[in-house]
Amino acid sequence: MLDYSREAERYDASRGGEPRAAAAAEGVLHLVPGDARRLLDLACGTGIVTRRLAAARDGLRVTGADLTDAMVRRAAARLPGAVLRADARRLPFADGTFDAVTSVWLLHLLPGPAAVRAVVAECARVLRPGGVWVTTVDKAAGHNVGSDIDAVLAARPRTPAADESAAVEAHAAAHGLLPAGRTRFPGRGQGRSPRRAIADLRRGWFVALPPGDPLADAFAERLAALPDQDRPRPDPWFTLRAFRRADVGPSRQ
């Protein structure tokens, strides 16, 4: 997993900046009920999306939370007084505090099903009855746009996706969260070029191909042989799912 303390400084620039943030916020707000008044943005990172959520609607009070100190500092500069450091598996909020909880690009980073279950349980706990949780799912699949880069990387070893949609839905159901909608949004500015894909490989973005592994070097060689090394391929498309908390409390499994 990447060191997000080190990533914080270049995070926005390396991931599509404001255009991607605008697309993400638009997708999230499409699924957040218009009458929501308190929203928690988990894994808010630098706050680049969180700030847009807070500015989008009058009367919507947004709180950002992230586990990484460097990310929290950057987010707090964008939303003074509205960001705190917190572990999504153990949130420092009372039951039923929020009308909506969002977790964009979080679940795929978690180490396995137990961690995902813990986060889902906390999202359900801090939601009021009828509140909505909005989360990205199937992030890795969103990057597969049918490009020549994808063809090269198709044979790479894979680890099970922590954010696989059906598994997330099952975890949600176990905690009283029922499907309430879905949408997609483009990862603007995130279309990979072969040269960028090699750089991502060297930095450990493909977790089953750690830097320095001979297999990683073999994939890097194949990527280096592709044409148009600096031409970005199409942007990825990311999927958002919404789940509504039932009127009865979630089960404590």
mmCIF file of C-alpha atoms in Angstrom:
data_model
loop_
_atom_site.group_PDB
_atom_site.id
_atom_site.type_symbol
_atom_site.label_atom_id
_atom_site.label_comp_id
_atom_site.label_asym_id
_atom_site.label_seq_id
_atom_site.Cartn_x
_atom_site.Cartn_y
_atom_site.Cartn_z
ATOM 1 C CA MET A 1 0.000 0.000 0.000
ATOM 2 C CA LEU A 2 1.201 3.501 -0.765
ATOM 3 C CA ASP A 3 2.513 5.778 1.966
ATOM 4 C CA TYR A 4 -0.118 8.513 1.896
ATOM 5 C CA SER A 5 1.967 10.746 4.142
ATOM 6 C CA ARG A 6 4.440 10.967 1.280
ATOM 7 C CA GLU A 7 1.694 11.053 -1.352
ATOM 8 C CA ALA A 8 -0.116 14.033 0.170
ATOM 9 C CA GLU A 9 2.024 16.733 -1.440
ATOM 10 C CA ARG A 10 1.508 15.474 -4.976
ATOM 11 C CA TYR A 11 -1.799 13.696 -4.524
ATOM 12 C CA ASP A 12 -4.065 16.176 -6.315
ATOM 13 C CA ALA A 13 -1.740 16.823 -9.240
ATOM 14 C CA SER A 14 -1.153 13.112 -9.825
ATOM 15 C CA ARG A 15 -4.830 12.210 -9.798
ATOM 16 C CA GLY A 16 -6.607 14.595 -12.105
ATOM 17 C CA GLY A 17 -6.779 17.659 -9.847
ATOM 18 C CA GLU A 18 -9.875 19.846 -9.876
ATOM 19 C CA PRO A 19 -11.533 18.298 -12.974
ATOM 20 C CA ARG A 20 -11.554 14.860 -11.356
ATOM 21 C CA ALA A 21 -12.700 16.340 -8.038
ATOM 22 C CA ALA A 22 -15.589 18.091 -9.786
ATOM 23 C CA ALA A 23 -16.683 14.867 -11.474
ATOM 24 C CA ALA A 24 -16.475 12.916 -8.207
ATOM 25 C CA ALA A 25 -18.445 15.520 -6.255
ATOM 26 C CA GLU A 26 -21.132 15.645 -8.921
ATOM 27 C CA GLY A 27 -21.485 11.863 -8.811
ATOM 28 C CA VAL A 28 -21.672 11.781 -5.024
ATOM 29 C CA LEU A 29 -24.231 14.584 -4.825
ATOM 30 C CA HIS A 30 -26.398 12.774 -7.361
ATOM 31 C CA LEU A 31 -26.891 10.089 -4.693
ATOM 32 C CA VAL A 32 -26.993 12.221 -1.517
ATOM 33 C CA PRO A 33 -30.599 13.159 -0.649
ATOM 34 C CA GLY A 34 -31.407 16.812 -1.117
ATOM 35 C CA ASP A 35 -32.674 17.119 2.447
ATOM 36 C CA ALA A 36 -29.413 15.895 4.016
ATOM 37 C CA ARG A 37 -28.070 18.381 6.555
ATOM 38 C CA ARG A 38 -25.017 16.630 8.034
ATOM 39 C CA LEU A 39 -22.560 14.709 5.862
ATOM 40 C CA LEU A 40 -19.396 12.844 6.859
ATOM 41 C CA ASP A 41 -16.748 12.433 4.150
ATOM 42 C CA LEU A 42 -14.544 9.492 5.164
ATOM 43 C CA ALA A 43 -11.008 9.231 3.785
ATOM 44 C CA CYS A 44 -11.356 12.821 2.657
ATOM 45 C CA GLY A 45 -7.677 13.004 1.663
ATOM 46 C CA THR A 46 -6.645 16.538 0.755
ATOM 47 C CA GLY A 47 -10.246 17.740 0.932
ATOM 48 C CA ILE A 48 -10.361 18.540 -2.778
ATOM 49 C CA VAL A 49 -13.693 16.710 -3.158
ATOM 50 C CA THR A 50 -14.914 17.478 0.371
ATOM 51 C CA ARG A 51 -14.695 21.208 -0.277
ATOM 52 C CA ARG A 52 -16.931 20.856 -3.312
ATOM 53 C CA LEU A 53 -19.489 18.860 -1.351
ATOM 54 C CA ALA A 54 -19.574 21.553 1.317
ATOM 55 C CA ALA A 55 -19.995 24.350 -1.224
ATOM 56 C CA ALA A 56 -22.618 22.631 -3.349
ATOM 57 C CA ARG A 57 -25.683 23.025 -1.149
ATOM 58 C CA ASP A 58 -26.827 25.657 1.303
ATOM 59 C CA GLY A 59 -27.496 24.141 4.700
ATOM 60 C CA LEU A 60 -25.315 21.062 4.194
ATOM 61 C CA ARG A 61 -22.756 20.803 6.983
ATOM 62 C CA VAL A 62 -19.815 18.630 5.906
ATOM 63 C CA THR A 63 -17.218 17.011 8.156
ATOM 64 C CA GLY A 64 -14.063 15.476 6.697
ATOM 65 C CA ALA A 65 -12.104 12.651 8.295
ATOM 66 C CA ASP A 66 -8.868 10.967 7.284
ATOM 67 C CA LEU A 67 -6.321 8.695 8.964
ATOM 68 C CA THR A 68 -3.183 10.343 7.557
ATOM 69 C CA ASP A 69 -1.878 13.457 9.319
ATOM 70 C CA ALA A 70 -0.465 15.006 6.142
ATOM 71 C CA MET A 71 -3.813 14.616 4.371
ATOM 72 C CA VAL A 72 -5.707 16.038 7.340
ATOM 73 C CA ARG A 73 -3.512 19.147 7.349
ATOM 74 C CA ARG A 74 -4.184 19.799 3.677
ATOM 75 C CA ALA A 75 -7.901 19.166 4.009
ATOM 76 C CA ALA A 76 -8.127 21.394 7.090
ATOM 77 C CA ALA A 77 -6.606 24.254 5.111
ATOM 78 C CA ARG A 78 -9.496 23.919 2.659
ATOM 79 C CA LEU A 79 -12.205 23.456 5.302
ATOM 80 C CA PRO A 80 -11.010 25.103 8.543
ATOM 81 C CA GLY A 81 -12.604 23.602 11.631
ATOM 82 C CA ALA A 82 -14.371 20.851 9.712
ATOM 83 C CA VAL A 83 -11.701 18.143 9.379
ATOM 84 C CA LEU A 84 -10.349 15.682 11.921
ATOM 85 C CA ARG A 85 -8.059 12.682 12.071
ATOM 86 C CA ALA A 86 -10.034 9.463 12.518
ATOM 87 C CA ASP A 87 -9.873 5.761 11.745
ATOM 88 C CA ALA A 88 -12.884 4.765 9.620
ATOM 89 C CA ARG A 89 -13.078 1.507 11.582
ATOM 90 C CA ARG A 90 -13.568 3.337 14.908
ATOM 91 C CA LEU A 91 -15.293 6.651 14.318
ATOM 92 C CA PRO A 92 -15.464 9.226 17.136
ATOM 93 C CA PHE A 93 -19.140 10.055 16.573
ATOM 94 C CA ALA A 94 -22.336 9.100 18.339
ATOM 95 C CA ASP A 95 -24.872 6.754 16.775
ATOM 96 C CA GLY A 96 -27.127 8.415 14.200
ATOM 97 C CA THR A 97 -25.085 11.619 13.907
ATOM 98 C CA PHE A 98 -25.184 12.014 10.116
ATOM 99 C CA ASP A 99 -27.765 12.133 7.332
ATOM 100 C CA ALA A 100 -25.161 10.933 4.812
ATOM 101 C CA VAL A 101 -21.730 9.314 4.865
ATOM 102 C CA THR A 102 -19.453 9.193 1.822
ATOM 103 C CA SER A 103 -16.350 7.082 1.251
ATOM 104 C CA VAL A 104 -14.800 7.798 -2.127
ATOM 105 C CA TRP A 105 -11.735 5.694 -2.991
ATOM 106 C CA LEU A 106 -11.504 4.112 0.467
ATOM 107 C CA LEU A 107 -12.665 0.501 0.435
ATOM 108 C CA HIS A 108 -10.176 -0.664 -2.191
ATOM 109 C CA LEU A 109 -7.328 0.397 0.141
ATOM 110 C CA LEU A 110 -8.453 -1.788 3.039
ATOM 111 C CA PRO A 111 -6.480 -4.964 3.801
ATOM 112 C CA GLY A 112 -9.348 -7.438 3.532
ATOM 113 C CA PRO A 113 -12.995 -8.336 4.198
ATOM 114 C CA ALA A 114 -12.743 -7.875 7.986
ATOM 115 C CA ALA A 115 -11.610 -4.273 7.578
ATOM 116 C CA VAL A 116 -14.345 -3.593 5.015
ATOM 117 C CA ARG A 117 -16.957 -5.034 7.373
ATOM 118 C CA ALA A 118 -15.672 -2.822 10.175
ATOM 119 C CA VAL A 119 -15.921 0.325 8.025
ATOM 120 C CA VAL A 120 -19.395 -0.580 6.770
ATOM 121 C CA ALA A 121 -20.527 -1.212 10.337
ATOM 122 C CA GLU A 122 -19.288 2.216 11.423
ATOM 123 C CA CYS A 123 -20.924 3.944 8.454
ATOM 124 C CA ALA A 124 -24.215 2.282 9.388
ATOM 125 C CA ARG A 125 -23.815 3.145 13.065
ATOM 126 C CA VAL A 126 -23.244 6.874 12.586
ATOM 127 C CA LEU A 127 -26.089 7.202 10.063
ATOM 128 C CA ARG A 128 -29.534 8.186 11.272
ATOM 129 C CA PRO A 129 -32.377 5.848 10.249
ATOM 130 C CA GLY A 130 -33.112 6.646 6.617
ATOM 131 C CA GLY A 131 -29.635 8.101 6.104
ATOM 132 C CA VAL A 132 -27.556 7.212 3.052
ATOM 133 C CA TRP A 133 -24.028 5.861 2.640
ATOM 134 C CA VAL A 134 -22.371 6.535 -0.732
ATOM 135 C CA THR A 135 -19.202 4.669 -1.679
ATOM 136 C CA THR A 136 -17.038 3.824 -4.657
ATOM 137 C CA VAL A 137 -16.836 0.148 -5.609
ATOM 138 C CA ASP A 138 -14.833 -1.878 -8.143
ATOM 139 C CA LYS A 139 -12.159 0.794 -8.440
ATOM 140 C CA ALA A 140 -9.558 -1.387 -10.143
ATOM 141 C CA ALA A 141 -12.083 -2.476 -12.763
ATOM 142 C CA GLY A 142 -12.820 1.175 -13.496
ATOM 143 C CA HIS A 143 -9.295 1.628 -14.828
ATOM 144 C CA ASN A 144 -9.769 -1.066 -17.471
ATOM 145 C CA VAL A 145 -10.803 0.942 -20.533
ATOM 146 C CA GLY A 146 -9.761 -1.611 -23.154
ATOM 147 C CA SER A 147 -6.491 0.122 -24.039
ATOM 148 C CA ASP A 148 -3.216 -1.417 -25.163
ATOM 149 C CA ILE A 149 -1.939 -0.790 -21.623
ATOM 150 C CA ASP A 150 -4.800 -2.873 -20.257
ATOM 151 C CA ALA A 151 -3.942 -5.641 -22.729
ATOM 152 C CA VAL A 152 -0.361 -5.747 -21.436
ATOM 153 C CA LEU A 153 -1.443 -5.724 -17.793
ATOM 154 C CA ALA A 154 -4.250 -8.271 -18.225
ATOM 155 C CA ALA A 155 -1.920 -11.148 -17.340
ATOM 156 C CA ARG A 156 -0.619 -9.585 -14.141
ATOM 157 C CA PRO A 157 -1.262 -11.381 -10.835
ATOM 158 C CA ARG A 158 -4.206 -9.989 -8.930
ATOM 159 C CA THR A 159 -5.371 -9.845 -5.366
ATOM 160 C CA PRO A 160 -9.085 -10.082 -4.475
ATOM 161 C CA ALA A 161 -10.704 -6.656 -4.645
ATOM 162 C CA ALA A 162 -11.747 -5.443 -1.202
ATOM 163 C CA ASP A 163 -14.327 -3.156 -2.832
ATOM 164 C CA GLU A 164 -16.003 -5.743 -5.088
ATOM 165 C CA SER A 165 -19.582 -4.539 -5.496
ATOM 166 C CA ALA A 166 -21.427 -7.735 -4.562
ATOM 167 C CA ALA A 167 -19.315 -8.193 -1.429
ATOM 168 C CA VAL A 168 -19.879 -4.578 -0.369
ATOM 169 C CA GLU A 169 -23.618 -5.031 -0.866
ATOM 170 C CA ALA A 170 -23.552 -8.144 1.325
ATOM 171 C CA HIS A 171 -21.633 -6.329 4.084
ATOM 172 C CA ALA A 172 -24.082 -3.439 3.836
ATOM 173 C CA ALA A 173 -27.123 -5.730 4.138
ATOM 174 C CA ALA A 174 -25.659 -7.306 7.287
ATOM 175 C CA HIS A 175 -25.745 -3.863 8.893
ATOM 176 C CA GLY A 176 -29.169 -2.739 7.796
ATOM 177 C CA LEU A 177 -28.070 -0.824 4.700
ATOM 178 C CA LEU A 178 -30.203 -1.438 1.624
ATOM 179 C CA PRO A 179 -29.374 -0.564 -2.028
ATOM 180 C CA ALA A 180 -30.536 2.951 -2.876
ATOM 181 C CA GLY A 181 -28.989 3.788 -6.244
ATOM 182 C CA ARG A 182 -25.836 3.890 -8.304
ATOM 183 C CA THR A 183 -24.058 6.133 -10.792
ATOM 184 C CA ARG A 184 -20.708 6.482 -12.572
ATOM 185 C CA PHE A 185 -18.314 9.367 -13.073
ATOM 186 C CA PRO A 186 -15.145 9.841 -15.138
ATOM 187 C CA GLY A 187 -11.695 9.991 -13.569
ATOM 188 C CA ARG A 188 -10.835 13.105 -15.534
ATOM 189 C CA GLY A 189 -7.154 13.518 -16.232
ATOM 190 C CA GLN A 190 -6.369 9.973 -15.072
ATOM 191 C CA GLY A 191 -5.987 8.299 -18.425
ATOM 192 C CA ARG A 192 -2.647 6.487 -18.254
ATOM 193 C CA SER A 193 0.116 6.722 -20.817
ATOM 194 C CA PRO A 194 2.574 3.819 -21.061
ATOM 195 C CA ARG A 195 5.265 5.948 -19.402
ATOM 196 C CA ARG A 196 2.937 6.842 -16.541
ATOM 197 C CA ALA A 197 1.889 3.205 -16.153
ATOM 198 C CA ILE A 198 5.557 2.264 -15.776
ATOM 199 C CA ALA A 199 6.016 4.991 -13.160
ATOM 200 C CA ASP A 200 2.933 3.735 -11.295
ATOM 201 C CA LEU A 201 4.363 0.223 -11.431
ATOM 202 C CA ARG A 202 7.670 1.423 -9.982
ATOM 203 C CA ARG A 203 5.853 3.226 -7.169
ATOM 204 C CA GLY A 204 3.855 0.193 -6.084
ATOM 205 C CA TRP A 205 0.406 1.136 -7.370
ATOM 206 C CA PHE A 206 -0.150 -2.421 -8.596
ATOM 207 C CA VAL A 207 -0.001 -4.117 -5.216
ATOM 208 C CA ALA A 208 0.502 -7.647 -6.580
ATOM 209 C CA LEU A 209 3.595 -6.405 -8.464
ATOM 210 C CA PRO A 210 5.842 -4.859 -5.798
ATOM 211 C CA PRO A 211 8.675 -2.616 -7.042
ATOM 212 C CA GLY A 212 11.822 -4.600 -7.722
ATOM 213 C CA ASP A 213 9.990 -7.856 -8.326
ATOM 214 C CA PRO A 214 11.337 -9.514 -11.514
ATOM 215 C CA LEU A 215 7.766 -9.918 -12.738
ATOM 216 C CA ALA A 216 7.196 -6.172 -12.329
ATOM 217 C CA ASP A 217 10.300 -5.525 -14.399
ATOM 218 C CA ALA A 218 8.974 -7.818 -17.130
ATOM 219 C CA PHE A 219 5.695 -5.904 -17.306
ATOM 220 C CA ALA A 220 7.604 -2.607 -17.358
ATOM 221 C CA GLU A 221 9.573 -3.815 -20.386
ATOM 222 C CA ARG A 222 6.380 -4.719 -22.230
ATOM 223 C CA LEU A 223 4.857 -1.338 -21.407
ATOM 224 C CA ALA A 224 8.015 0.416 -22.631
ATOM 225 C CA ALA A 225 7.575 -1.279 -26.011
ATOM 226 C CA LEU A 226 4.149 0.279 -26.625
ATOM 227 C CA PRO A 227 3.819 3.208 -29.055
ATOM 228 C CA ASP A 228 3.057 6.805 -28.056
ATOM 229 C CA GLN A 229 4.698 6.557 -24.668
ATOM 230 C CA ASP A 230 3.386 9.928 -23.488
ATOM 231 C CA ARG A 231 -0.132 9.798 -24.960
ATOM 232 C CA PRO A 232 -2.784 9.298 -22.278
ATOM 233 C CA ARG A 233 -5.278 6.562 -22.994
ATOM 234 C CA PRO A 234 -8.981 7.120 -22.148
ATOM 235 C CA ASP A 235 -9.977 8.174 -18.651
ATOM 236 C CA PRO A 236 -11.240 5.508 -16.242
ATOM 237 C CA TRP A 237 -14.860 5.430 -15.130
ATOM 238 C CA PHE A 238 -15.652 4.894 -11.459
ATOM 239 C CA THR A 239 -18.810 3.394 -9.953
ATOM 240 C CA LEU A 240 -20.674 4.759 -6.927
ATOM 241 C CA ARG A 241 -23.224 2.769 -4.925
ATOM 242 C CA ALA A 242 -25.694 4.219 -2.438
ATOM 243 C CA PHE A 243 -27.170 2.318 0.516
ATOM 244 C CA ARG A 244 -29.961 3.561 2.779
ATOM 245 C CA ARG A 245 -30.099 2.672 6.455
ATOM 246 C CA ALA A 246 -33.306 0.920 7.384
ATOM 247 C CA ASP A 247 -35.546 2.457 10.001
ATOM 248 C CA VAL A 248 -34.513 -0.230 12.479
ATOM 249 C CA GLY A 249 -30.962 -0.255 13.847
ATOM 250 C CA PRO A 250 -28.259 -2.207 11.995
ATOM 251 C CA SER A 251 -27.332 -5.666 13.216
ATOM 252 C CA ARG A 252 -24.184 -5.981 15.303
ATOM 253 C CA GLN A 253 -22.364 -8.797 13.537
#
